[in-house]
Tab-separated table of N, CA and C in Angstrom:
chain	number	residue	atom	x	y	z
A	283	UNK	N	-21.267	-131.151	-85.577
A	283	UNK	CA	-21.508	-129.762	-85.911
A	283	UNK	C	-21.392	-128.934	-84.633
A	284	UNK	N	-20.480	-127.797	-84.775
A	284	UNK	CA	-20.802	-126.895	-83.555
A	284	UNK	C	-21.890	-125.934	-83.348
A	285	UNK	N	-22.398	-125.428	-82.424
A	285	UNK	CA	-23.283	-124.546	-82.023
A	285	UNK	C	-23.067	-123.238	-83.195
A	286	UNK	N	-22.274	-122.991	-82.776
A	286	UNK	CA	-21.987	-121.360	-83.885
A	286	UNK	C	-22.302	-121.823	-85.259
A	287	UNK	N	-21.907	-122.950	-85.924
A	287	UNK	CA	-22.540	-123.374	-87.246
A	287	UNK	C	-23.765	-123.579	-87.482
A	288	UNK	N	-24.893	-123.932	-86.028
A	288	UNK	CA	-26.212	-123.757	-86.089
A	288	UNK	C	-27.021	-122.231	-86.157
A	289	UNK	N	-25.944	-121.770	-85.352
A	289	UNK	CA	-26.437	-120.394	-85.464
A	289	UNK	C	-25.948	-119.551	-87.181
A	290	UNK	N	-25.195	-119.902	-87.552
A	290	UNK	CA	-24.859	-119.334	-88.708
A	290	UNK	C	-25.347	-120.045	-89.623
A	291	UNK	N	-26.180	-120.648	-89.952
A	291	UNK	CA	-26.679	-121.956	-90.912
A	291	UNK	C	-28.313	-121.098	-90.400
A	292	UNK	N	-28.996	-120.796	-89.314
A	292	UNK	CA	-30.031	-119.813	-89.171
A	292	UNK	C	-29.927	-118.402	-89.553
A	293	UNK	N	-28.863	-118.242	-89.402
A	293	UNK	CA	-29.011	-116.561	-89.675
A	293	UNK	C	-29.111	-115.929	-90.827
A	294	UNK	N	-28.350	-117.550	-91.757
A	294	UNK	CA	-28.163	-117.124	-93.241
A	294	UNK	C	-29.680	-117.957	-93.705
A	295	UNK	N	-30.131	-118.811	-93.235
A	295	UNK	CA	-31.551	-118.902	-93.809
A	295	UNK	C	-32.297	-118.415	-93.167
A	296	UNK	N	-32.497	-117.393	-92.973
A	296	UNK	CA	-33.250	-116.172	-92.163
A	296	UNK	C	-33.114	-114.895	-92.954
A	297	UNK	N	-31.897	-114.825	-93.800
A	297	UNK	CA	-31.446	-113.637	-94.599
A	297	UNK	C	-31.698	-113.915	-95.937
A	298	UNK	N	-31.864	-115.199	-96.333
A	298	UNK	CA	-32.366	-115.880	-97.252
A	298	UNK	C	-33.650	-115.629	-97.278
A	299	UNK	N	-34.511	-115.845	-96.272
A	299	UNK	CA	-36.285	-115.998	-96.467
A	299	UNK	C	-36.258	-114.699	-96.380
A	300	UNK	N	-35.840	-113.598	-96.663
A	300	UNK	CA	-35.799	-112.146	-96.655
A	300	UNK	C	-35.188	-111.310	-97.414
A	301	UNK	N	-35.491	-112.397	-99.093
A	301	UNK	CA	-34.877	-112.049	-100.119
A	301	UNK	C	-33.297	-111.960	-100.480
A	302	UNK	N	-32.583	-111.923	-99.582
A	302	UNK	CA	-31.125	-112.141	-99.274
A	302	UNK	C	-30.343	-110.598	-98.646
A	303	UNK	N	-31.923	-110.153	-98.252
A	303	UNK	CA	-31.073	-108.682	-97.128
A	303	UNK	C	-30.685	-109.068	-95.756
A	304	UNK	N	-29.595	-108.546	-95.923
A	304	UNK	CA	-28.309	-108.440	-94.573
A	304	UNK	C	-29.311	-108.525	-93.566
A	305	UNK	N	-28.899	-109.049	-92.799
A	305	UNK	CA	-29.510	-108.765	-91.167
A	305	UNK	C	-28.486	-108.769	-90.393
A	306	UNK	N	-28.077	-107.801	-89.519
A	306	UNK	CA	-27.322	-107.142	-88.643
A	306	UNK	C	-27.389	-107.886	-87.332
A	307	UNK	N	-26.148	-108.176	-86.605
A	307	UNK	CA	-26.164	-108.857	-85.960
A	307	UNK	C	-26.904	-107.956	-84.599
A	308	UNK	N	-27.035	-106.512	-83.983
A	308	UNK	CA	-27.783	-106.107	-83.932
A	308	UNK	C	-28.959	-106.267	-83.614
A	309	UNK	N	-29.743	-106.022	-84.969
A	309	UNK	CA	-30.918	-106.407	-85.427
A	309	UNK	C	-31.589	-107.787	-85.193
A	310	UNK	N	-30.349	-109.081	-85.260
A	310	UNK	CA	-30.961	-110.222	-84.870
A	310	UNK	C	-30.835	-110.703	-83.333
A	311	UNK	N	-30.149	-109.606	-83.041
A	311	UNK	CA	-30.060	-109.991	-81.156
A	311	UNK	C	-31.273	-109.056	-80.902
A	312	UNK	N	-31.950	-108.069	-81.151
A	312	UNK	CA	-32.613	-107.156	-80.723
A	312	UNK	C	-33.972	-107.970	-80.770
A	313	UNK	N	-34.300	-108.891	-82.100
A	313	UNK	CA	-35.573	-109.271	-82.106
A	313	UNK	C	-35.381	-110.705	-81.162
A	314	UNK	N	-34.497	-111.423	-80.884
A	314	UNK	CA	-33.748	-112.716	-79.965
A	314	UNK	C	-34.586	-111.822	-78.513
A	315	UNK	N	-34.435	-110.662	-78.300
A	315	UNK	CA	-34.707	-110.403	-76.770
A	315	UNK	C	-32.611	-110.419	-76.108
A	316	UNK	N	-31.740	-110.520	-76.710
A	316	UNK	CA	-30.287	-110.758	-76.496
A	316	UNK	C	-29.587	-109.471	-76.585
A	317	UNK	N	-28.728	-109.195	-75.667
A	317	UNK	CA	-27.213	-108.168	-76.593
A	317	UNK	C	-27.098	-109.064	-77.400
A	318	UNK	N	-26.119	-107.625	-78.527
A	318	UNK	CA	-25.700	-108.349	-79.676
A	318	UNK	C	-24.599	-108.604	-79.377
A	319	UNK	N	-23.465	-108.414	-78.270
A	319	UNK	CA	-22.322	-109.044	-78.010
A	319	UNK	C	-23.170	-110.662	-77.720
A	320	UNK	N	-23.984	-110.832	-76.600
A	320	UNK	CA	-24.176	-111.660	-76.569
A	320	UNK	C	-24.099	-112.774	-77.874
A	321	UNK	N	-25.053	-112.363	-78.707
A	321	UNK	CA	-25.166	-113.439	-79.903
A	321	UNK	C	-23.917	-113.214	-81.073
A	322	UNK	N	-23.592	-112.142	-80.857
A	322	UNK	CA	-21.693	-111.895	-81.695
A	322	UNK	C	-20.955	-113.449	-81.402
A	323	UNK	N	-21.213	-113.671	-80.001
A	323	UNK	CA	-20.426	-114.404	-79.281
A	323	UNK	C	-20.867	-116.106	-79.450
A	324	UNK	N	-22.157	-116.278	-79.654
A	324	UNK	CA	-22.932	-117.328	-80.063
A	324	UNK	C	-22.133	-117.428	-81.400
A	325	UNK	N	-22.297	-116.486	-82.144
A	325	UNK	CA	-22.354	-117.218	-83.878
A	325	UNK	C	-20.657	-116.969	-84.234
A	326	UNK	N	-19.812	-116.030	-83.334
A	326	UNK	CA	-18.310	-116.732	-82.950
A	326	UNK	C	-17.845	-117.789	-82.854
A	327	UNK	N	-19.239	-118.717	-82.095
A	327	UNK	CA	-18.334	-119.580	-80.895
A	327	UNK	C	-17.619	-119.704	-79.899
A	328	UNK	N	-17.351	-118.427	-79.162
A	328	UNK	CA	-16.990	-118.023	-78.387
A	328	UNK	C	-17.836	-118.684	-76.593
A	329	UNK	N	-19.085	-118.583	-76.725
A	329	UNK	CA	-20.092	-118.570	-76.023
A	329	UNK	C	-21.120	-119.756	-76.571
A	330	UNK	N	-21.194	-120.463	-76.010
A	330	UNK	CA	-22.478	-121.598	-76.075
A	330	UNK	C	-23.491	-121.762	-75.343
A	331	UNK	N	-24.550	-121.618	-76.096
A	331	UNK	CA	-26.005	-121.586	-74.985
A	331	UNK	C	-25.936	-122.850	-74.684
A	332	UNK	N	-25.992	-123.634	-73.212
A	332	UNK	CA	-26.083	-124.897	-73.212
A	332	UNK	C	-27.214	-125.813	-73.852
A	333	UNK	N	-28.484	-125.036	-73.875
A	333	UNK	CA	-29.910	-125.502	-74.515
A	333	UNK	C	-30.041	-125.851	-76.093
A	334	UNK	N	-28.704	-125.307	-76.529
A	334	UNK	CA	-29.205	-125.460	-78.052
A	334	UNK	C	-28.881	-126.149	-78.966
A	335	UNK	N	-27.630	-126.936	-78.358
A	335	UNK	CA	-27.369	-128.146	-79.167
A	335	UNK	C	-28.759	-129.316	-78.855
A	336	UNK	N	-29.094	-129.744	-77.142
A	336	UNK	CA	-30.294	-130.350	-77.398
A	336	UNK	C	-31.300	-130.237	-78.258
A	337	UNK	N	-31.959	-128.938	-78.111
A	337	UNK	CA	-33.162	-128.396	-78.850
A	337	UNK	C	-32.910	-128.766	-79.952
A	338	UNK	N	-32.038	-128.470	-80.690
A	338	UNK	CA	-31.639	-129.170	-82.237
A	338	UNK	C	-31.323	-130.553	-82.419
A	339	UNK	N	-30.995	-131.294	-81.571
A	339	UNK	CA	-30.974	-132.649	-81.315
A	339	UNK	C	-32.609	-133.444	-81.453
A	340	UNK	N	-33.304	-132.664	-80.611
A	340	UNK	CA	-34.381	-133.403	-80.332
A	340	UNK	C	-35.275	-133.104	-81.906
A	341	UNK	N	-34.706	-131.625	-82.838
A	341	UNK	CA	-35.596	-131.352	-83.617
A	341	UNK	C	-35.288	-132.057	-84.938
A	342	UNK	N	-34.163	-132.928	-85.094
A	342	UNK	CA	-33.659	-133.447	-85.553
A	342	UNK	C	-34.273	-134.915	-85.644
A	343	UNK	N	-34.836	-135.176	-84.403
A	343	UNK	CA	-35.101	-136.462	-84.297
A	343	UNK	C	-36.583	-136.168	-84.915
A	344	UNK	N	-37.237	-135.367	-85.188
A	344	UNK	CA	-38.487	-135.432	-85.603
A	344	UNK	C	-38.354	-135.104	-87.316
A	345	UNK	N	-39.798	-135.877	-87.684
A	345	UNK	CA	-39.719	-135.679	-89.789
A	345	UNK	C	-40.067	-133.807	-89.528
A	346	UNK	N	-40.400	-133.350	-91.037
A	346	UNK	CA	-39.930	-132.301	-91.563
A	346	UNK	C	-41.645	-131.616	-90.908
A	347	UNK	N	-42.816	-131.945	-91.561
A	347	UNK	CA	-44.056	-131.838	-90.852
A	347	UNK	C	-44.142	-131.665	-89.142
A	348	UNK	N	-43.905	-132.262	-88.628
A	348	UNK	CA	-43.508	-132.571	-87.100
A	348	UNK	C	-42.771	-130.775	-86.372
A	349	UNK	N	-41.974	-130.920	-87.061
A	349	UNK	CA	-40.797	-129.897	-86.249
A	349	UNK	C	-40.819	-128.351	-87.103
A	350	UNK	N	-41.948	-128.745	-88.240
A	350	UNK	CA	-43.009	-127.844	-88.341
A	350	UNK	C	-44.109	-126.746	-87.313
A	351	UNK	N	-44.836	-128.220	-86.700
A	351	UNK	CA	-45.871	-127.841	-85.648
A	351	UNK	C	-45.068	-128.250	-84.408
A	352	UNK	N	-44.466	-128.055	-84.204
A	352	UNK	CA	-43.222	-127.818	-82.992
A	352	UNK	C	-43.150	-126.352	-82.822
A	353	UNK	N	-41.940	-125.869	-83.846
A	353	UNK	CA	-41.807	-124.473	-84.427
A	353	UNK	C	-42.885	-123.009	-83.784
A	354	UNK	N	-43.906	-123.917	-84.797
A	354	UNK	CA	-45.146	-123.171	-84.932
A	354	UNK	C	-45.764	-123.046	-83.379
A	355	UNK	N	-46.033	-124.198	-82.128
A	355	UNK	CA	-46.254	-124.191	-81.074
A	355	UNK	C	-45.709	-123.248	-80.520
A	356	UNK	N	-44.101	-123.275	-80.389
A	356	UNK	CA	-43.259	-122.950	-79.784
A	356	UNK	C	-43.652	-121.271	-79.407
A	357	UNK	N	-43.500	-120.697	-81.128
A	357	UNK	CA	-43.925	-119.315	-81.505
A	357	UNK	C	-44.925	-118.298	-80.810
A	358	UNK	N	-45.637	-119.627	-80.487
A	358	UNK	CA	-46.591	-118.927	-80.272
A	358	UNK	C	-46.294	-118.345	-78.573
A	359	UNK	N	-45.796	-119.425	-78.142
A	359	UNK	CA	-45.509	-119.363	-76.167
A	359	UNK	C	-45.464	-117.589	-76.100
């Protein structure tokens, strides 16, 4: 799987848990802390964060509960 398919596989279950309203790429770089060229360029493929195929690697390796309270940790930082 490439990076941009992780990011587009989030963005659309993100637009999903939000009843199925659009979210603007914009809008999802603005709450990221990102330009939205920046993340244009992420969910292109154009641009690869080096961190995020790991991070999804490692979240992968954990059950569904687990990477739950991962998540949830994380959030909070």
């Amino acid at each position: 799987m490439k990076i941009n398919d992780l990011f587009n596989i989030l963005h659309n279950s993100l637009e999903s848990q939000n009843n199925g309203k659009k979210i603007s790429l914009q809008d999802m770089a603005n709450s990221l802390g990102i330009s939205m060229r920046t993340y244009q360029d992420w969910k292109l493929g154009r641009a690869k964060p080096q961190a995020a195929s790991i991070v999804m690697k490692m979240l992968g390796e954990l059950d569904d509960d687990e990477i739950i309270r991962a998540v949830r940790k994380i959030n909070k930082l």
